[in-house]
CSV table of C-alpha atoms in Angstrom, one decimal:
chain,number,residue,atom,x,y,z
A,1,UNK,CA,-50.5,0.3,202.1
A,2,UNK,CA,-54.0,-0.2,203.0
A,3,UNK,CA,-56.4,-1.5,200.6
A,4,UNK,CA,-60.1,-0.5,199.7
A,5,UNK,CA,-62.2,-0.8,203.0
A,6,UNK,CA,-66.3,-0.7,202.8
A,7,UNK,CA,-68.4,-0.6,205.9
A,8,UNK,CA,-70.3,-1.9,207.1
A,9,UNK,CA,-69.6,-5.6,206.2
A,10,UNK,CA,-72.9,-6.7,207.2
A,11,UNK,CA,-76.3,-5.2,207.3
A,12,UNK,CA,-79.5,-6.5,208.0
A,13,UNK,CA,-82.5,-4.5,207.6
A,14,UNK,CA,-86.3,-4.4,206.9
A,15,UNK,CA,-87.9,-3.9,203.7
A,16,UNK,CA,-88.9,-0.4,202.8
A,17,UNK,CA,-85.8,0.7,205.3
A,18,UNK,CA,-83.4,3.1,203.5
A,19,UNK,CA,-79.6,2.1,203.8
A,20,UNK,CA,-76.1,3.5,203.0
A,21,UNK,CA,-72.9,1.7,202.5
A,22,UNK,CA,-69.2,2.9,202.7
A,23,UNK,CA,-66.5,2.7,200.4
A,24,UNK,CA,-62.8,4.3,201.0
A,25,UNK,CA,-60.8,3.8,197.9
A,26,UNK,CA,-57.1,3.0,198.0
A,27,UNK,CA,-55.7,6.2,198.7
A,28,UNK,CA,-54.2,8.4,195.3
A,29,UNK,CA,-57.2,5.9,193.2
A,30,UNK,CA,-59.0,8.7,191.1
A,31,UNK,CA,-61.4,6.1,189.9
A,32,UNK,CA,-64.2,4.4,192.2
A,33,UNK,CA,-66.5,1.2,191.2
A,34,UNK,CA,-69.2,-0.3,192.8
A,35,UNK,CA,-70.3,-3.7,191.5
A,36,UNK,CA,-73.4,-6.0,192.7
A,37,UNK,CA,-72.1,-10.0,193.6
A,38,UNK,CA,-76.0,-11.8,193.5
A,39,UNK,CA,-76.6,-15.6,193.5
A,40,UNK,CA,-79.2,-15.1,190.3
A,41,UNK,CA,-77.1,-12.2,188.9
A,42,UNK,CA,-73.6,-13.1,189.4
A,43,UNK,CA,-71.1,-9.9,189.7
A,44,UNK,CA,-72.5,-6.8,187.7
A,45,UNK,CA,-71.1,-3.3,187.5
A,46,UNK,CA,-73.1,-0.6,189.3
A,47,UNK,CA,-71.8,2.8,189.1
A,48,UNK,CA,-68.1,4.2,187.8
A,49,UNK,CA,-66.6,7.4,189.4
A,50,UNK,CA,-63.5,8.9,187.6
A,51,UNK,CA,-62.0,12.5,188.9
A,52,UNK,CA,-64.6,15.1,188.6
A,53,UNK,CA,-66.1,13.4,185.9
A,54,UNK,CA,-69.8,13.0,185.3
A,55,UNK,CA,-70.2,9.9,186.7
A,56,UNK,CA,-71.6,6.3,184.5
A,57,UNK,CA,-75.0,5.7,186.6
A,58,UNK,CA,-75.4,3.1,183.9
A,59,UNK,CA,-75.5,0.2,185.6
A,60,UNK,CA,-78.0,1.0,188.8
A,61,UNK,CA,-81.4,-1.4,188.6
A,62,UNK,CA,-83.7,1.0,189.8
A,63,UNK,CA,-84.0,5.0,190.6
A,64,UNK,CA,-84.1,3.9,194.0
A,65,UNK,CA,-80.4,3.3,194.1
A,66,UNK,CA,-78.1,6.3,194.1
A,67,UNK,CA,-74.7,7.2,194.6
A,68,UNK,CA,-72.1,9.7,195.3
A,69,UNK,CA,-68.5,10.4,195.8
A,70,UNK,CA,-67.1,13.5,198.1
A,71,UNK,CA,-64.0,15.0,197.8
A,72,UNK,CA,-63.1,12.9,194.6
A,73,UNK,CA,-62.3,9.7,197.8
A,74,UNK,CA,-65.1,8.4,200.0
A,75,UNK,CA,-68.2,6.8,198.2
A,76,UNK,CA,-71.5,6.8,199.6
A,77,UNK,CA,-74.1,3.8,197.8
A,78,UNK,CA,-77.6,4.4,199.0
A,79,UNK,CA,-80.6,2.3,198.6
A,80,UNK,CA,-83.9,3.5,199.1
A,81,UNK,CA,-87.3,1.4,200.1
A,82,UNK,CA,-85.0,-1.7,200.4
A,83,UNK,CA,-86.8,-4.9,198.7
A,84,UNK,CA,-85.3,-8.1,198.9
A,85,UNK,CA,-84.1,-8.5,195.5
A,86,UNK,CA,-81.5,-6.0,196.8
A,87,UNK,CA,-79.9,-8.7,198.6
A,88,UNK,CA,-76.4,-9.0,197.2
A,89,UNK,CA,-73.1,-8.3,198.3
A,90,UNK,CA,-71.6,-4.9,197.3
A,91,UNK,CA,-68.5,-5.0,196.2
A,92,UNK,CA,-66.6,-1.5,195.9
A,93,UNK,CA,-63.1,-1.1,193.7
A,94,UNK,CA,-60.8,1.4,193.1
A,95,UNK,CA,-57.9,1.7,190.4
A,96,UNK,CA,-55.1,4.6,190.0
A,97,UNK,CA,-55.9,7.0,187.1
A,98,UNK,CA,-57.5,5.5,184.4
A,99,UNK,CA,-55.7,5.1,181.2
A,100,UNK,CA,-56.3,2.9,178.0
A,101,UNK,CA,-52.9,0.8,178.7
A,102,UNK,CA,-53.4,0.5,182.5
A,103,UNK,CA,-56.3,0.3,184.7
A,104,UNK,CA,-56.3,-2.6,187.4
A,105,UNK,CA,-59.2,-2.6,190.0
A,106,UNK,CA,-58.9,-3.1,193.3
A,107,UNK,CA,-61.7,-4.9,195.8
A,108,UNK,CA,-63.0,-3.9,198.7
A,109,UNK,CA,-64.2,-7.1,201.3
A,110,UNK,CA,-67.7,-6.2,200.5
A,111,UNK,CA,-70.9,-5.2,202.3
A,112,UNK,CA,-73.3,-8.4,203.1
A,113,UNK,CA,-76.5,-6.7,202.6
A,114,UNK,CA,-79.9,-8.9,203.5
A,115,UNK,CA,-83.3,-7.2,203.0
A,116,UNK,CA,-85.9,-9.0,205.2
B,1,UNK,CA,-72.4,-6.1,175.8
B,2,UNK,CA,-69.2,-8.4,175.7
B,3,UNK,CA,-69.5,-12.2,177.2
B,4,UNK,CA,-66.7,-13.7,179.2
B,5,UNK,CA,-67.2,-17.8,179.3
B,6,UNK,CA,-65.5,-19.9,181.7
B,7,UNK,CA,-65.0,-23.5,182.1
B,8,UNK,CA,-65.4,-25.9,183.3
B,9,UNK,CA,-67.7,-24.9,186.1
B,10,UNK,CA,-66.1,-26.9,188.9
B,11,UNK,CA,-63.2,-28.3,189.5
B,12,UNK,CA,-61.7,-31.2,192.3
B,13,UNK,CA,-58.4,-31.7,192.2
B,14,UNK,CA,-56.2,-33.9,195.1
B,15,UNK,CA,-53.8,-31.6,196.1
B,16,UNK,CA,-50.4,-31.7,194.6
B,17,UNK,CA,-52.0,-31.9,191.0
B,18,UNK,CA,-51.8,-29.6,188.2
B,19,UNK,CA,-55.3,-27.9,186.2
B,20,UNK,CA,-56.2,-24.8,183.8
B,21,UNK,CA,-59.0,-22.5,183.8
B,22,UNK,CA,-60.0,-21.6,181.0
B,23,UNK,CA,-61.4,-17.7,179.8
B,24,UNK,CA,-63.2,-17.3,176.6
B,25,UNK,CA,-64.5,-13.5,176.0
B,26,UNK,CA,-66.4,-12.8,172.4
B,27,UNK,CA,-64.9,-9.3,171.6
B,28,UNK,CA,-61.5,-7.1,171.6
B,29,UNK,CA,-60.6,-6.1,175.5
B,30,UNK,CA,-58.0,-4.1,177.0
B,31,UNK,CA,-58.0,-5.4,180.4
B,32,UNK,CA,-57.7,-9.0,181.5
B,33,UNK,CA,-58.0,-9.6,185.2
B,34,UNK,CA,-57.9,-13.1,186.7
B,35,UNK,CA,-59.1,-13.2,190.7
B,36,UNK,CA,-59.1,-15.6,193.8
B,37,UNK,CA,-62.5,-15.2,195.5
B,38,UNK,CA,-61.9,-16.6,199.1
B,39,UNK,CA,-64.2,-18.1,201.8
B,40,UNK,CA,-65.0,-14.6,202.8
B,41,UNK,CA,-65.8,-13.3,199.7
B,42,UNK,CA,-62.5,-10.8,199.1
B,43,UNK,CA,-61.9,-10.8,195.4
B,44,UNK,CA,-57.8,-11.2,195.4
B,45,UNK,CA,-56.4,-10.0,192.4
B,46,UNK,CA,-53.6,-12.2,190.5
B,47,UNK,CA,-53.1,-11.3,187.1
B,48,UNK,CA,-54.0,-8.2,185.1
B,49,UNK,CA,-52.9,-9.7,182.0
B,50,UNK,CA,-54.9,-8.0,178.8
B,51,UNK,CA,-51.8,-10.0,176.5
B,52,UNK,CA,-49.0,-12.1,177.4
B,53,UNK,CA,-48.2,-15.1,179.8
B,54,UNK,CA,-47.2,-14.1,183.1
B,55,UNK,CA,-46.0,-15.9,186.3
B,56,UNK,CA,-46.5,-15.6,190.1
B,57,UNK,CA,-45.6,-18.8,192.0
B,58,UNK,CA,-47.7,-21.9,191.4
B,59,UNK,CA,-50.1,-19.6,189.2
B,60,UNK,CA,-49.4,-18.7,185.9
B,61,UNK,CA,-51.4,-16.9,183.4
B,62,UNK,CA,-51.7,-16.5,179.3
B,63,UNK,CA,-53.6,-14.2,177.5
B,64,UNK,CA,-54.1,-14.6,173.6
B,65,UNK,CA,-56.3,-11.9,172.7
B,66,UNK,CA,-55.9,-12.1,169.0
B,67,UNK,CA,-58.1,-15.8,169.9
B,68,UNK,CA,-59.8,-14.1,172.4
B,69,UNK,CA,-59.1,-16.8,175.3
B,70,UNK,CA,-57.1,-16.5,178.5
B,71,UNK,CA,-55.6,-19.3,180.5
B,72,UNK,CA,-55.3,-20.2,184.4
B,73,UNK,CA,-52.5,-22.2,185.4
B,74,UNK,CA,-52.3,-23.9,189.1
B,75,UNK,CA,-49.3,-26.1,189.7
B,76,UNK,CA,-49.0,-28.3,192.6
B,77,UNK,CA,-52.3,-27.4,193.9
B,78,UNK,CA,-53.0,-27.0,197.7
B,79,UNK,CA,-56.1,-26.8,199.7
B,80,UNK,CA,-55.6,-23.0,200.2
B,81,UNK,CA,-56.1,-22.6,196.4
B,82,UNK,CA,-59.7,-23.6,196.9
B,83,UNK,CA,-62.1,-21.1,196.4
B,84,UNK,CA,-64.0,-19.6,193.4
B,85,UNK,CA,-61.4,-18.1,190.5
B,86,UNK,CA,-63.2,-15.6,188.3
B,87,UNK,CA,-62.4,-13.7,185.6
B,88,UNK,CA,-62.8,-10.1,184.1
B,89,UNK,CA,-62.6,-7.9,181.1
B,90,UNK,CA,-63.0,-5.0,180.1
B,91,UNK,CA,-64.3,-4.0,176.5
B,92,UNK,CA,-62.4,-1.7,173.9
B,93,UNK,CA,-64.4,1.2,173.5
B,94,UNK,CA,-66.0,3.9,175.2
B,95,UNK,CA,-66.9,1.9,178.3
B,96,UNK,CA,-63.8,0.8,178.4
B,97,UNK,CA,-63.3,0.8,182.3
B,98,UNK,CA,-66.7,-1.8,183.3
B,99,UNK,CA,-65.1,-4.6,184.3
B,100,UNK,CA,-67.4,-8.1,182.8
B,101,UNK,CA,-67.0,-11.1,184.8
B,102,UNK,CA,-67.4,-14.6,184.3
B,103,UNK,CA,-69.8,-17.0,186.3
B,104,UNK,CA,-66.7,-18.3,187.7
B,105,UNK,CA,-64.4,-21.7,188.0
B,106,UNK,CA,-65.3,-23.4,191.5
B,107,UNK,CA,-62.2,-25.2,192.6
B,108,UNK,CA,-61.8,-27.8,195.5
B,109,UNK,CA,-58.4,-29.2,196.6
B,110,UNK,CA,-58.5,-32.3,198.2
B,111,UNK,CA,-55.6,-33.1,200.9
């Protein structure tokens, strides 16, 4: 079956531009990641999605990121006022319903995201 | 928050040899994931392995989470197991779904 797609895979953009990046989870997944792959940071969870769940917002660096999932499938990460510490790769996962004893994640190929 | 340790940093091996990676995480986790980043960036998942040894191929994994350590195995190495192997926990507890990775294991295959 198909595996966790993001779009775009790479975007370019200006600082102070506002941009949005995909994620389609693994179809049947209830629960949605986005983690942050920098060259200071290494990979860091962003944001966890599970069912209708509140979701753990936890991990965003800033107000001016935001995110939110429709339908309980597609995922929508937006960044506002772009700044180029915000250039990372974006690295969506998925993983079927979460359970103490089981709950493998699945990655996306990632959104390249540079901030000029 | 949890730490996950891995060594060494790099590795070069000629291909046809044998190595381990090794995972070192400072608290009790219920999720042990060991991944293949490739030239393009896709993480590719090998083991989830939160306890036990399990075997795919060359690669083989153990877990000992009672020591808190997790080992890599690559056997007969090949150039197309170069790449960066990372790996991830996740902490018992209420957060017990944010994966923590690693800096990573750098490995380069020599033909």
């Amino acid at each position: 079956g198909a595996g966790v797609s993001q779009s775009p895979s790479n975007k370019v953009t200006e600082k102070g531009k506002d941009v949005e990046l995909r994620c389609d989870p693994i179809s049947g997944h209830t629960a949605l990641y986005w983690y942050r792959q920098s060259l200071g940071q290494g990979l860091e969870f962003l944001i966890y999605f599970q069912g209708n769940s509140a979701p753990d917002k936890s991990g965003l660096p800033s107000d001016r990121f935001s995110a939110e999932r429709t339908g309980g499938s597609v995922s929508t990460l937006t960044i506002q006022r772009t700044q180029q510490e915000d250039s990372a790769v974006y690295l969506c996962a998925s993983s079927f319903q979460r359970t103490i004893s089981y709950n493998e994640q699945f990655f996306g190929p990632g959104t390249r995201l540079t901030v000029l | 928050g949890i730490q996950v340790e891995q060594s060494p940093p790099d590795l070069i091996l000629q291909e046809g040899a044998n190595s381990t990676l090794r995972c070192n995480f400072s608290d009790s986790v219920n999720n042990l994931q060991w991944f293949h980043q490739n030239p393009w960036g896709q993480l590719i998942n090998l083991f989830y392995i939160p306890s036990g040894t399990k075997q795919n191929g060359r690669l083989s994994a153990t877990t000992v989470a009672t020591e808190r350590y997790s080992l890599l195995y690559i056997s007969s190495s090949q150039t197309t197991d170069s790449g960066v192997y990372f790996c991830a926990v996740t902490a018992l507890g209420n957060n017990d779904y944010k994966l923590s990775f690693g800096a990573g294991t750098t490995v380069t295959v020599r033909a």
